[in-house]
PDB file of C-alpha atoms in Angstrom:
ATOM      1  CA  UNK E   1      29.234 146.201  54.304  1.00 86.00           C
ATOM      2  CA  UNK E   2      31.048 143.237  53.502  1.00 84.00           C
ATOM      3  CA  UNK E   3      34.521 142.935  51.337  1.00 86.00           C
ATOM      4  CA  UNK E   4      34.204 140.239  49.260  1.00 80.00           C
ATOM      5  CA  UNK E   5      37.529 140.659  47.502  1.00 80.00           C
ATOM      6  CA  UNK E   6      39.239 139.349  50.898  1.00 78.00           C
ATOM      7  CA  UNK E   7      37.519 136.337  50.737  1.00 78.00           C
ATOM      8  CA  UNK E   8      39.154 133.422  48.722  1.00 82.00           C
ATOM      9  CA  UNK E   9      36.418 132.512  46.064  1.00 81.00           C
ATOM     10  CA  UNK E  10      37.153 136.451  44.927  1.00 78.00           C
ATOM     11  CA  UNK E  11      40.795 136.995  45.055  1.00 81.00           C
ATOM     12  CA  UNK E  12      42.123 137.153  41.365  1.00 84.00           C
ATOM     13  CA  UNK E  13      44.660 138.901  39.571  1.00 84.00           C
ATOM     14  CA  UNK E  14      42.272 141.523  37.867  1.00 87.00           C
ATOM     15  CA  UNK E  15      39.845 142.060  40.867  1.00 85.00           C
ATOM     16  CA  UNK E  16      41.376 144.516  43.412  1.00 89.00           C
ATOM     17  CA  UNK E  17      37.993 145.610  45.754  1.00 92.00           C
ATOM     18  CA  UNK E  18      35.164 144.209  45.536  1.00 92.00           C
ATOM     19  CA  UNK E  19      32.562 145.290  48.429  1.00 95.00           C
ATOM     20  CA  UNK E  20      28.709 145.192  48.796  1.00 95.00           C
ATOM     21  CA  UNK E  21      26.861 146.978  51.324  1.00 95.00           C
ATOM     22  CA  UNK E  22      23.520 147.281  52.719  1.00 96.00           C
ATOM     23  CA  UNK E  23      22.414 150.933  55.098  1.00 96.00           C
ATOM     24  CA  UNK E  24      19.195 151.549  57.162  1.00 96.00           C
ATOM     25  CA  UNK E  25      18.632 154.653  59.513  1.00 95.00           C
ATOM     26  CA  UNK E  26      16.250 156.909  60.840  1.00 93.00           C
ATOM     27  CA  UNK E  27      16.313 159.777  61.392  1.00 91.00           C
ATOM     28  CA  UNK E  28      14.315 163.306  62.292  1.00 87.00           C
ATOM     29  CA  UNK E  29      14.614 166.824  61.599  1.00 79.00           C
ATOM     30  CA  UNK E  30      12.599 169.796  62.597  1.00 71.00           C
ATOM     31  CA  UNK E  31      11.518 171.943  60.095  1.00 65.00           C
ATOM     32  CA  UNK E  32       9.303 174.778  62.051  1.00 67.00           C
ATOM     33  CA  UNK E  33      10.493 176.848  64.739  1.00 73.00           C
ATOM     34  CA  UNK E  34      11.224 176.235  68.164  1.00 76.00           C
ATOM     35  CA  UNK E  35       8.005 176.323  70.728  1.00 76.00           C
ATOM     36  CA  UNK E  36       5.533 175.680  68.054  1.00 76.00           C
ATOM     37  CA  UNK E  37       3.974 172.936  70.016  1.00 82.00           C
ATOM     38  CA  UNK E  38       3.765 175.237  73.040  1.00 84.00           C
ATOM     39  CA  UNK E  39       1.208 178.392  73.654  1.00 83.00           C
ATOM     40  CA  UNK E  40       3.445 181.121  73.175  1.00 83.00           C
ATOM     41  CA  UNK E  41       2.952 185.489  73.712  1.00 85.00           C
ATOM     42  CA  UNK E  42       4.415 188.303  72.303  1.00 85.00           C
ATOM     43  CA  UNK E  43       4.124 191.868  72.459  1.00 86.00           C
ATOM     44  CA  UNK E  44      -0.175 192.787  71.665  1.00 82.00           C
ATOM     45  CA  UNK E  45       0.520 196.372  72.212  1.00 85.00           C
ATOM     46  CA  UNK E  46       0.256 199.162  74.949  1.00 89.00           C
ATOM     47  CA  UNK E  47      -2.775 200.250  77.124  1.00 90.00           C
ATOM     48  CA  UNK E  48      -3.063 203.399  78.437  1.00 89.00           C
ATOM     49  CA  UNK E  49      -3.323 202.668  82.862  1.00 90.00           C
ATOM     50  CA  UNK E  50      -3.225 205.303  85.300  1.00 92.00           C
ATOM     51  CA  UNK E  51      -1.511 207.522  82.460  1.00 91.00           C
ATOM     52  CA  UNK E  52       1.227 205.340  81.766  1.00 92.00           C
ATOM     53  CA  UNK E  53       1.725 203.260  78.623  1.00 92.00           C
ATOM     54  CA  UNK E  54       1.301 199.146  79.382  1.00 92.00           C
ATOM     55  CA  UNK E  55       3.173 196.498  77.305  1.00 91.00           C
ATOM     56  CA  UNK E  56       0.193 193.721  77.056  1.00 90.00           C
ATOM     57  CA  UNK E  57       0.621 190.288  75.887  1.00 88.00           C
ATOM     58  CA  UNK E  58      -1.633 188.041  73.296  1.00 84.00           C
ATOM     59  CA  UNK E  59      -1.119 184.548  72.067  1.00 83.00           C
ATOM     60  CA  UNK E  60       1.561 184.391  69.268  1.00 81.00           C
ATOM     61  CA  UNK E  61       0.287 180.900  68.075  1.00 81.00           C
ATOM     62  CA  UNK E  62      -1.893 178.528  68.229  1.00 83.00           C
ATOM     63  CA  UNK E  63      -0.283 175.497  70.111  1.00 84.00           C
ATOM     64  CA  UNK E  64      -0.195 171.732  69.229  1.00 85.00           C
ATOM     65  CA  UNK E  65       0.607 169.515  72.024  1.00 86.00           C
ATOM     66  CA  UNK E  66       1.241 166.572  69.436  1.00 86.00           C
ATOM     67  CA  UNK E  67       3.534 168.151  67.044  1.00 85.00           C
ATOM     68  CA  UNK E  68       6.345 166.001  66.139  1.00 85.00           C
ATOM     69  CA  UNK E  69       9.681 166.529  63.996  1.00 85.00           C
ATOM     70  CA  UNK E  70       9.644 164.805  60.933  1.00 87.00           C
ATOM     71  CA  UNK E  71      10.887 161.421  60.657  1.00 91.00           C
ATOM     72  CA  UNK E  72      13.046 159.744  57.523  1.00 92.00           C
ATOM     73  CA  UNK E  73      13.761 156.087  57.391  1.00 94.00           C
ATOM     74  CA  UNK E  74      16.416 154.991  54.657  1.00 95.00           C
ATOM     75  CA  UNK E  75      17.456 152.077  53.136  1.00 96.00           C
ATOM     76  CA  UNK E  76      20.076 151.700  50.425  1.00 96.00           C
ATOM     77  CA  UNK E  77      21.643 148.921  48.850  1.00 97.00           C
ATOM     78  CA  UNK E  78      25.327 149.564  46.948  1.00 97.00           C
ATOM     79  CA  UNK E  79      28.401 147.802  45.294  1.00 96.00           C
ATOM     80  CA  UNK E  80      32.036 149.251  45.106  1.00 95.00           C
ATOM     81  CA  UNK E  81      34.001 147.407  42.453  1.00 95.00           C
ATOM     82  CA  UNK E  82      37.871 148.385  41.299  1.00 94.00           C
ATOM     83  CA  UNK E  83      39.606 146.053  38.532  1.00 92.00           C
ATOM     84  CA  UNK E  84      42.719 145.909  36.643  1.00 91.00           C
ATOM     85  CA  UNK E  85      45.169 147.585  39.230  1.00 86.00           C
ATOM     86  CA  UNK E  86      41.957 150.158  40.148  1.00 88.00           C
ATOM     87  CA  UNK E  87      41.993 151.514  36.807  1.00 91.00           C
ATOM     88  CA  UNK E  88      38.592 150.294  36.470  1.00 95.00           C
ATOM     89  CA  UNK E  89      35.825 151.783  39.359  1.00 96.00           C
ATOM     90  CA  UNK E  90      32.915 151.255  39.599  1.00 97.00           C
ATOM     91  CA  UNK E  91      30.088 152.822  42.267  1.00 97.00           C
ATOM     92  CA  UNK E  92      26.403 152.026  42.239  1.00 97.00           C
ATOM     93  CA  UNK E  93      23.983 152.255  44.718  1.00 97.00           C
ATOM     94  CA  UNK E  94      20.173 151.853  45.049  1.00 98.00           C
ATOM     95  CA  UNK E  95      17.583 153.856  47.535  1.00 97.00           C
ATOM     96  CA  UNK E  96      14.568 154.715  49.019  1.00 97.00           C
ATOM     97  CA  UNK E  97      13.722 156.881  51.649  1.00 95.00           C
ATOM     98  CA  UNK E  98      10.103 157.542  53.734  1.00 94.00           C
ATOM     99  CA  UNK E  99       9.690 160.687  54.953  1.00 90.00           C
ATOM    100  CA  UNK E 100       6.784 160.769  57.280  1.00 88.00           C
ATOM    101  CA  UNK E 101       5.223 163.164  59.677  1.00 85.00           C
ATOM    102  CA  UNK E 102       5.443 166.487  57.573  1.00 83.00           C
ATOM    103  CA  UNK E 103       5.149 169.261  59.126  1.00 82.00           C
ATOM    104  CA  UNK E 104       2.556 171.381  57.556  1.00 82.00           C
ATOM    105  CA  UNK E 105       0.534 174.839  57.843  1.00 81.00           C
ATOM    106  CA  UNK E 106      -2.930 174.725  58.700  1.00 82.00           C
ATOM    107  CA  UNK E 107      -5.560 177.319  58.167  1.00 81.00           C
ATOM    108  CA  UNK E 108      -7.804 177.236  61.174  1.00 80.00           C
ATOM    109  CA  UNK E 109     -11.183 179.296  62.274  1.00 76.00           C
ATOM    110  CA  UNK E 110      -9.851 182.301  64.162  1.00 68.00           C
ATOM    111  CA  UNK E 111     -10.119 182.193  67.899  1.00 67.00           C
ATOM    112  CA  UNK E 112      -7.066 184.225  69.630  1.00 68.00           C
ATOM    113  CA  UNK E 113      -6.026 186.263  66.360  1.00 75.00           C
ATOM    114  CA  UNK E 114      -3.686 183.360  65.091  1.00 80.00           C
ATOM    115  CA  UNK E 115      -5.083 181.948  61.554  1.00 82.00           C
ATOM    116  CA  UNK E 116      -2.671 178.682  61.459  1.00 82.00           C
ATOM    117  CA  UNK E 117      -1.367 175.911  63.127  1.00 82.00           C
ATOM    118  CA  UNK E 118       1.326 173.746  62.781  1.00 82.00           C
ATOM    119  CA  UNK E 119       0.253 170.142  62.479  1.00 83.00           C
ATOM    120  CA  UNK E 120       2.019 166.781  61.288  1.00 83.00           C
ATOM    121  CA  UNK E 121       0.193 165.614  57.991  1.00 85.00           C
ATOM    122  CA  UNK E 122       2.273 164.007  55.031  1.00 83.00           C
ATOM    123  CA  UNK E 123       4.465 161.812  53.558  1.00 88.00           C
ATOM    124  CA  UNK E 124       6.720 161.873  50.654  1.00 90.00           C
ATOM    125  CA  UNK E 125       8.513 158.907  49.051  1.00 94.00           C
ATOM    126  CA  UNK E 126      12.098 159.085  47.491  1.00 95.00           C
ATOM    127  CA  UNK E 127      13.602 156.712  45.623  1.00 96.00           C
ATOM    128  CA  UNK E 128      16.568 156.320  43.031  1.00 97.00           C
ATOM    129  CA  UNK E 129      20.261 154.759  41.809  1.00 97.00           C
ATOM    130  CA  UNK E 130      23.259 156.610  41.862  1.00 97.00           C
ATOM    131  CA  UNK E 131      26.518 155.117  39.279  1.00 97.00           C
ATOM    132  CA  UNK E 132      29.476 156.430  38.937  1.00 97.00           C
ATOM    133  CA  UNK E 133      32.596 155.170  36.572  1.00 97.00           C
ATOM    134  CA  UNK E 134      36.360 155.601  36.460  1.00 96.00           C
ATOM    135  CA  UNK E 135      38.636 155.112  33.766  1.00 96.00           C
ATOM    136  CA  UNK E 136      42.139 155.820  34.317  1.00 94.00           C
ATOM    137  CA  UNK E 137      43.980 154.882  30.496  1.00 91.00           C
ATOM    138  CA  UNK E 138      47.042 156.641  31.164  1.00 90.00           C
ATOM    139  CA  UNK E 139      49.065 156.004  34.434  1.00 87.00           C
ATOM    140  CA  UNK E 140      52.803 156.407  35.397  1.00 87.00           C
ATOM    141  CA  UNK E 141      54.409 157.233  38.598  1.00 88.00           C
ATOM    142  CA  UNK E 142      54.221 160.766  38.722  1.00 91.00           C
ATOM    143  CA  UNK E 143      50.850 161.254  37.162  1.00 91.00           C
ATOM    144  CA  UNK E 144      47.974 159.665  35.124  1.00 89.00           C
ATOM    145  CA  UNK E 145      44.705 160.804  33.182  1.00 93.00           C
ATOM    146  CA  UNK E 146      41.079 159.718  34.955  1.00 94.00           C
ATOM    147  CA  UNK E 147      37.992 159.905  32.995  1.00 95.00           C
ATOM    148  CA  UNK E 148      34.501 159.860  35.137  1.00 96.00           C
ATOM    149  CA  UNK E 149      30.910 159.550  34.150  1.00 97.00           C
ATOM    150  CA  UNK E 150      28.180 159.629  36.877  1.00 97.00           C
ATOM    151  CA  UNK E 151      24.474 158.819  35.957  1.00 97.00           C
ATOM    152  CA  UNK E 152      21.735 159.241  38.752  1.00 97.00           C
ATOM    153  CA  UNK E 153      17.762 158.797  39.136  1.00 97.00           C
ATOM    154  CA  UNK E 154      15.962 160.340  41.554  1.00 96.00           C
ATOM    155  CA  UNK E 155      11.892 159.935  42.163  1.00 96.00           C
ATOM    156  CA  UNK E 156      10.248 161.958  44.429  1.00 93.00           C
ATOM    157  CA  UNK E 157       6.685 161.217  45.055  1.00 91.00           C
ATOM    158  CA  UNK E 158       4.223 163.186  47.761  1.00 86.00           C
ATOM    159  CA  UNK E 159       2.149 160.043  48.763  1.00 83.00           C
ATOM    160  CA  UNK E 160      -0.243 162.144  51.655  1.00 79.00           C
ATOM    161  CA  UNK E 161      -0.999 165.969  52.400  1.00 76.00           C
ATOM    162  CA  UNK E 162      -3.575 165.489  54.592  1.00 71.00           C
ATOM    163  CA  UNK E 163      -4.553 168.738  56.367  1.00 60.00           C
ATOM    164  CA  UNK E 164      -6.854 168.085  58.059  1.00 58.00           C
ATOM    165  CA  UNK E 165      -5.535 165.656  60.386  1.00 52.00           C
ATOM    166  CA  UNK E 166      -5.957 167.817  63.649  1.00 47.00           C
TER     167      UNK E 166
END
């Protein structure tokens, strides 16, 4: 971000902040358990050997080497303006965000037992403006009165479920 109000062209008697700022980041989550991409076993039950009870082992998923987490790239655009000895504020900002890479459950012919897999397919879209206002009409030394409205917008849009991507 940049502060304009400390720039000369902006300093003035009723302006007291005046900043713009600009954001981009990535950044990843995982949303399905730990070892998904990995062939995993758990407990299949017991066998009976030699007349003792055996613990035996089965696949507990179906693996996929290429799963990814899920990726978010953001971009936002804002402005921070305070007037009048900051009785005045104002907050806006403008967004979108990409998700891409969603992880999603897929219904697969059964081989080992395990009916799904875990496979990267989607995207969603998010988009929106966020403004806030402060008022503050009453103001003395000890105290003062502050009256806020916010007002926000918010588009979410799934742009690809594709599962059959594997």
């Amino acid at each position: 971000g940049i502060r304009l109000s400390e720039l000369p062209a902006f300093q003035t008697e009723w302006l007291d902040d005046l900043k713009f700022r600009v954001g981009y980041g990535v950044s990843g989550r995982h949303n399905f358990s730990p070892y998904q991409s990995l062939e995993t076993y758990a407990g299949a039950g017991k066998v009976m050997v030699d007349g003792k009870w055996i613990q035996v082992f089965g696949p507990s998923n179906n693996p996929n080497p290429d799963l990814r987490w899920e990726k978010t790239e953001s971009y936002n655009i804002g402005l921070d303006v305070s007037l009048l000895d900051n009785r005045i504020s104002v907050v806006a900002d403008v967004y979108k965000k990409r998700g891409t890479d969603m992880v999603m459950t897929k219904n697969v012919s059964q081989t080992n037992g395990i009916q799904t897999v875990k496979i990267n397919a989607g995207r969603v879209d998010n988009s929106g403006i966020e403004i806030g206002a402060t008022f503050i009409p009453l103001k003395t030394k000890d105290w003062d009165i502050a009256l806020g409205i916010n007002y926000s917008y918010n588009r979410n849009k799934l742009v690809e479920a594709n599962e059959h991507a594997v």
